[in-house]
mmCIF file of C-alpha atoms in Angstrom:
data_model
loop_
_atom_site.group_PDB
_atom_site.id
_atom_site.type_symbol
_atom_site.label_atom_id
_atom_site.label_comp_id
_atom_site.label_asym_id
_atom_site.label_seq_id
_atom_site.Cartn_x
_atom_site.Cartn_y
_atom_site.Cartn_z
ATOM 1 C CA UNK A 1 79.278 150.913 -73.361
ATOM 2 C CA UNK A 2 77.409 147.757 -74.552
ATOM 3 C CA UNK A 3 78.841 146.828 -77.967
ATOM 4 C CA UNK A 4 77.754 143.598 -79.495
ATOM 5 C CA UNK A 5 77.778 142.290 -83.008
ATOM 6 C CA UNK A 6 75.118 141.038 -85.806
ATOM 7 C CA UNK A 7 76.359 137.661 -84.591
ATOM 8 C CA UNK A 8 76.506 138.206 -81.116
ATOM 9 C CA UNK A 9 74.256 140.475 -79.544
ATOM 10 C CA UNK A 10 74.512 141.532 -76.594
ATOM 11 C CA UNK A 11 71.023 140.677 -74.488
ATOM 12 C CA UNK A 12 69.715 142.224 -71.571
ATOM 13 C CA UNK A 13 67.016 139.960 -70.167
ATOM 14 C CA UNK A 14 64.639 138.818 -67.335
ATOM 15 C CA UNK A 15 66.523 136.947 -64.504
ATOM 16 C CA UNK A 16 63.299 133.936 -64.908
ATOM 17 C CA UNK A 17 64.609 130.538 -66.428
ATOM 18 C CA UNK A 18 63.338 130.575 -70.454
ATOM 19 C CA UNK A 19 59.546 129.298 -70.562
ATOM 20 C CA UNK A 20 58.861 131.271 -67.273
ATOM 21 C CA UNK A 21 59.967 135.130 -68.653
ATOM 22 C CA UNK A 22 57.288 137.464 -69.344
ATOM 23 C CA UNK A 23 56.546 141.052 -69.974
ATOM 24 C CA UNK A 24 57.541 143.252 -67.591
ATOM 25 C CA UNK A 25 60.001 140.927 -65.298
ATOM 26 C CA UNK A 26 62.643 143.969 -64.731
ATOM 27 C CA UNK A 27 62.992 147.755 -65.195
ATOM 28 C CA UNK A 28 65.120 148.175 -68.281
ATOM 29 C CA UNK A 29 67.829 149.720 -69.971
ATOM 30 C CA UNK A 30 67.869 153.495 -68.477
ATOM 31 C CA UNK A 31 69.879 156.069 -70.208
ATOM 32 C CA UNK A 32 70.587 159.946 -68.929
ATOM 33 C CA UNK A 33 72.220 162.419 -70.655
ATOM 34 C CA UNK A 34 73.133 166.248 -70.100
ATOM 35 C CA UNK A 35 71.101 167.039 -73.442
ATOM 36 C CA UNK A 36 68.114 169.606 -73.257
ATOM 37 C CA UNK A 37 64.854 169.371 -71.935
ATOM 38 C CA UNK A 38 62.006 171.364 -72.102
ATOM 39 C CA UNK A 39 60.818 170.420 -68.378
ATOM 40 C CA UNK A 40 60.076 173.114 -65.812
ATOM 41 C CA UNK A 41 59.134 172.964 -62.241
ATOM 42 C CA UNK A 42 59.740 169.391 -62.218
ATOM 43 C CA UNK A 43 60.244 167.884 -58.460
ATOM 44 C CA UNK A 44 61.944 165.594 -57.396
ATOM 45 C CA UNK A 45 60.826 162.556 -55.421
ATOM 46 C CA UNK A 46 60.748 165.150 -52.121
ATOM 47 C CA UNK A 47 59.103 167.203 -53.573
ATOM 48 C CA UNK A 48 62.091 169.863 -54.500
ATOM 49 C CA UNK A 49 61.242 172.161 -57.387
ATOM 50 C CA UNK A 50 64.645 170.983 -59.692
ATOM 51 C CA UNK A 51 66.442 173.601 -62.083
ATOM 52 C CA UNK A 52 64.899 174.524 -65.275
ATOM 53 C CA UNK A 53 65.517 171.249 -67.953
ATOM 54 C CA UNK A 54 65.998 168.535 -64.776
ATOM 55 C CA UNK A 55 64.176 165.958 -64.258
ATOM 56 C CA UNK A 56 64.004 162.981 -62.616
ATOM 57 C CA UNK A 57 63.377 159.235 -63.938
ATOM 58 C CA UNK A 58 60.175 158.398 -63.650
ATOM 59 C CA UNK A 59 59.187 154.502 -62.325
ATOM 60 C CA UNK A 60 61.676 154.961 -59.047
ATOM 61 C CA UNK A 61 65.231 155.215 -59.898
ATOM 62 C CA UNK A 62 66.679 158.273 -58.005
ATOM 63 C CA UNK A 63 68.448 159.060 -61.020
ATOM 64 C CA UNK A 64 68.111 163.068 -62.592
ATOM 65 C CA UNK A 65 68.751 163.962 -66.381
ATOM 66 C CA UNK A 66 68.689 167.254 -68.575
ATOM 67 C CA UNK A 67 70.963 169.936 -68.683
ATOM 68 C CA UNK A 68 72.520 172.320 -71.503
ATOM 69 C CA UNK A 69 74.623 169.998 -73.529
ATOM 70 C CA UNK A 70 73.349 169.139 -76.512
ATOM 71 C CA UNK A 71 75.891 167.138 -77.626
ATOM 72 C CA UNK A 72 76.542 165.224 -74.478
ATOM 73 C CA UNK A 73 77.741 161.670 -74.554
ATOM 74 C CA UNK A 74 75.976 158.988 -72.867
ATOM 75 C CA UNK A 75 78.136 156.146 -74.346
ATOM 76 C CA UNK A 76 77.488 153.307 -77.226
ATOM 77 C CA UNK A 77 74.409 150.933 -77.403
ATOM 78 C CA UNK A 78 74.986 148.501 -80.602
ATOM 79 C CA UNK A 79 73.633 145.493 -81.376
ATOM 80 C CA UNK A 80 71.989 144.952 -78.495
ATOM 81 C CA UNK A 81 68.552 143.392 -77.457
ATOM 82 C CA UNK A 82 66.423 144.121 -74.653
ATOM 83 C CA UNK A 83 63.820 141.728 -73.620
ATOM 84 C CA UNK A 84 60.663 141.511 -70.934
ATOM 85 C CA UNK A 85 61.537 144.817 -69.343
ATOM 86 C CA UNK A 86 59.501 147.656 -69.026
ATOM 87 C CA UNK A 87 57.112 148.442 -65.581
ATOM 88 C CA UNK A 88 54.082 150.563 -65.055
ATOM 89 C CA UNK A 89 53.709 151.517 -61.662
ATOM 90 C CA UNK A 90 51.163 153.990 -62.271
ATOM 91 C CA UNK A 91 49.733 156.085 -65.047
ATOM 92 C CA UNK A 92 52.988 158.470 -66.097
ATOM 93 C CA UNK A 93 54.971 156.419 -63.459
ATOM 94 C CA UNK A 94 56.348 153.695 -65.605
ATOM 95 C CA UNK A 95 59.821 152.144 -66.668
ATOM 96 C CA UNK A 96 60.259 151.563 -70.064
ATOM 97 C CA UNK A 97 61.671 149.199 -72.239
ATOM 98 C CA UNK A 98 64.578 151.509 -72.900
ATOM 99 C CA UNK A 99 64.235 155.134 -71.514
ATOM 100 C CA UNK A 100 66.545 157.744 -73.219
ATOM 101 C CA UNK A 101 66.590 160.481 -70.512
ATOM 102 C CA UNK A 102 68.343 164.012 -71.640
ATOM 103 C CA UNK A 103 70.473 161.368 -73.810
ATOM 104 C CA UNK A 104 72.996 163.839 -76.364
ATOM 105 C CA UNK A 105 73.867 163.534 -80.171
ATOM 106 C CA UNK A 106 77.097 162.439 -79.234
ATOM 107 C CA UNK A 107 76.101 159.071 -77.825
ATOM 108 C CA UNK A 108 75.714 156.388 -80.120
ATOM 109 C CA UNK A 109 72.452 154.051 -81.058
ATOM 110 C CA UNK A 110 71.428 151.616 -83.204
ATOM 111 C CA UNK A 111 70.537 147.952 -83.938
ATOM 112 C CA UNK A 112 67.954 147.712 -81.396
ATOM 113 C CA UNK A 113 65.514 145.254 -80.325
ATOM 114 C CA UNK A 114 63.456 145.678 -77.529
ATOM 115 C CA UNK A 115 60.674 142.886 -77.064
ATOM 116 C CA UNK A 116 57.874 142.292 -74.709
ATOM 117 C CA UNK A 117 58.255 145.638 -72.773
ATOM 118 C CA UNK A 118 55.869 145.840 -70.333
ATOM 119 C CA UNK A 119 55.319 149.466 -71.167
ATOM 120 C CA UNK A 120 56.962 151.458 -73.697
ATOM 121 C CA UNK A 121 59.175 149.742 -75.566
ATOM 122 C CA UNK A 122 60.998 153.391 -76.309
ATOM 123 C CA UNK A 123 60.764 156.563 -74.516
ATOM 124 C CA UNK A 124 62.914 159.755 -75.231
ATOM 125 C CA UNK A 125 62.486 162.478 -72.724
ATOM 126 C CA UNK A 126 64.122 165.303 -73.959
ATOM 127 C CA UNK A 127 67.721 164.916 -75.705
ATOM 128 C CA UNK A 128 69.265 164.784 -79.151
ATOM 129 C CA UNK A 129 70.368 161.932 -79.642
ATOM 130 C CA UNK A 130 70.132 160.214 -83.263
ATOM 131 C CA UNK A 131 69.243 156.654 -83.305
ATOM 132 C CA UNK A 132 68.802 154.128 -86.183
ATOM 133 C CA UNK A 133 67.559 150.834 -87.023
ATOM 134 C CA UNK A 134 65.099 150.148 -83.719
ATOM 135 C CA UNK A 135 62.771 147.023 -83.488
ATOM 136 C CA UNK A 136 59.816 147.418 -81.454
ATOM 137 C CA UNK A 137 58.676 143.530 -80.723
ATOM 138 C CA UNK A 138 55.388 142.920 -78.924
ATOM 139 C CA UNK A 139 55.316 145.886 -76.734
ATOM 140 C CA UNK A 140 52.382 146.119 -73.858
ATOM 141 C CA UNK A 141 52.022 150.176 -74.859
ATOM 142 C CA UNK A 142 53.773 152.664 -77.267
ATOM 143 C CA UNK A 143 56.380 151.249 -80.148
ATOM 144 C CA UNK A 144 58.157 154.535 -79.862
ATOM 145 C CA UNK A 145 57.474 157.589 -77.563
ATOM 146 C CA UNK A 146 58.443 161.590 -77.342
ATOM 147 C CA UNK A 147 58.314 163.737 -74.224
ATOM 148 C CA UNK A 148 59.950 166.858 -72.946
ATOM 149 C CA UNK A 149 61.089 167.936 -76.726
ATOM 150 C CA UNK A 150 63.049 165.145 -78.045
ATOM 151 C CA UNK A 151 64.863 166.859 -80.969
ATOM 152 C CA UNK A 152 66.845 164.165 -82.581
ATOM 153 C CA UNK A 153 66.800 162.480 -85.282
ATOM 154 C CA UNK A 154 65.640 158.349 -86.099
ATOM 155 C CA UNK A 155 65.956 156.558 -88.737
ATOM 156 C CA UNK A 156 64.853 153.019 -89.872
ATOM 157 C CA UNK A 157 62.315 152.136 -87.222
ATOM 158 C CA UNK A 158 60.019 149.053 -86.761
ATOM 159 C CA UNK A 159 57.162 147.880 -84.919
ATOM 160 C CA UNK A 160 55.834 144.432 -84.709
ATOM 161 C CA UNK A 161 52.336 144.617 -82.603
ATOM 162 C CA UNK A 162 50.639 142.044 -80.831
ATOM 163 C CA UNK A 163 46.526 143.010 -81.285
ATOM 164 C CA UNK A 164 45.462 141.805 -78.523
ATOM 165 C CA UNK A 165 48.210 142.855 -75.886
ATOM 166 C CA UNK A 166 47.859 146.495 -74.911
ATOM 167 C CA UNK A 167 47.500 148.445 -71.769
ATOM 168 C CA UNK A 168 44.464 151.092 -70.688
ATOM 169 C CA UNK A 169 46.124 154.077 -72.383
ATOM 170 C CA UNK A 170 45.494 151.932 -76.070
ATOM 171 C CA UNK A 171 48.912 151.678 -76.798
ATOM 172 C CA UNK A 172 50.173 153.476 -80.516
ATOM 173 C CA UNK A 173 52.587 152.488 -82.552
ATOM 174 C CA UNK A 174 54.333 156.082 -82.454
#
């Protein structure tokens, strides 16, 4: 739960003193749900074939998502911003600004920043869940992203990109 106001955001930021922060400092914001998936024979960091619809983060956490629940809660994210996160470890082995893993329609989104991700500044793998009124600020790849059959639904959306700051893959807005 991570509530803040129009006032008084909540911020989730780089531990680096301001003037030294940059893209990329921390992980991010990871959310998993029980929501659908359309992953199959996914593996886990052993190498363990996982159930149909489970997956596993990506980017290291140890953390698995997916399952039948469509309408599976994953909590509140309001008014929040979420700044110089976002790793690429490796091509489709990346953190993102803020994942939504498996996330449900029964979980609550909106007003949104995420700035100077040092990958995607959003990712939804798989899940349901509705979101509205998302800034995309200065992202190093993709604005917004879709994997595993995201089937939700978004509403007001912005991207703001910087030109000449993009990775190999060369970066989209959506």
């Amino acid at each position: 739960m991570a509530i803040g106001t129009s006032t008084l955001p909540i911020v989730f930021t780089s531990n680096q003193t301001k003037g030294q922060r940059n893209v990329g400092d921390w992980g991010g914001v990871i959310l998993c749900g029980k929501a659908k998936t359309n992953w199959t024979g996914a593996k886990d960091l052993n190498g363990n074939v996982l159930a149909p619809g489970i997956a596993q983060v990506e980017g290291g956490p140890r953390s698995f998502y997916g399952g039948a629940d469509d309408a599976d809660n994953s909590g509140i994210l309001q008014f929040c911003r979420i700044e110089f996160a976002g790793v690429a470890f490796s091509p489709n082995n990346e953190i993102n600004g803020l994942p939504l893993c498996g996330v449900g329609n029964a979980t609550t989104i909106d007003h949104i920043q995420v700035s100077y991700s040092g990958d995607d500044s959003y990712e939804f793998f798989g899940g349901t869940v509705n979101c509205k009124y998302l800034i995309a600020h200065r992202g190093w790849d993709d604005d917004f992203d879709m994997d595993n059959g995201y089937s939700g639904k978004l509403q007001f959306l912005m991207g703001l990109r910087d030109c000449f700051a993009a990775d190999q893959s060369g970066s989209k807005g959506f």
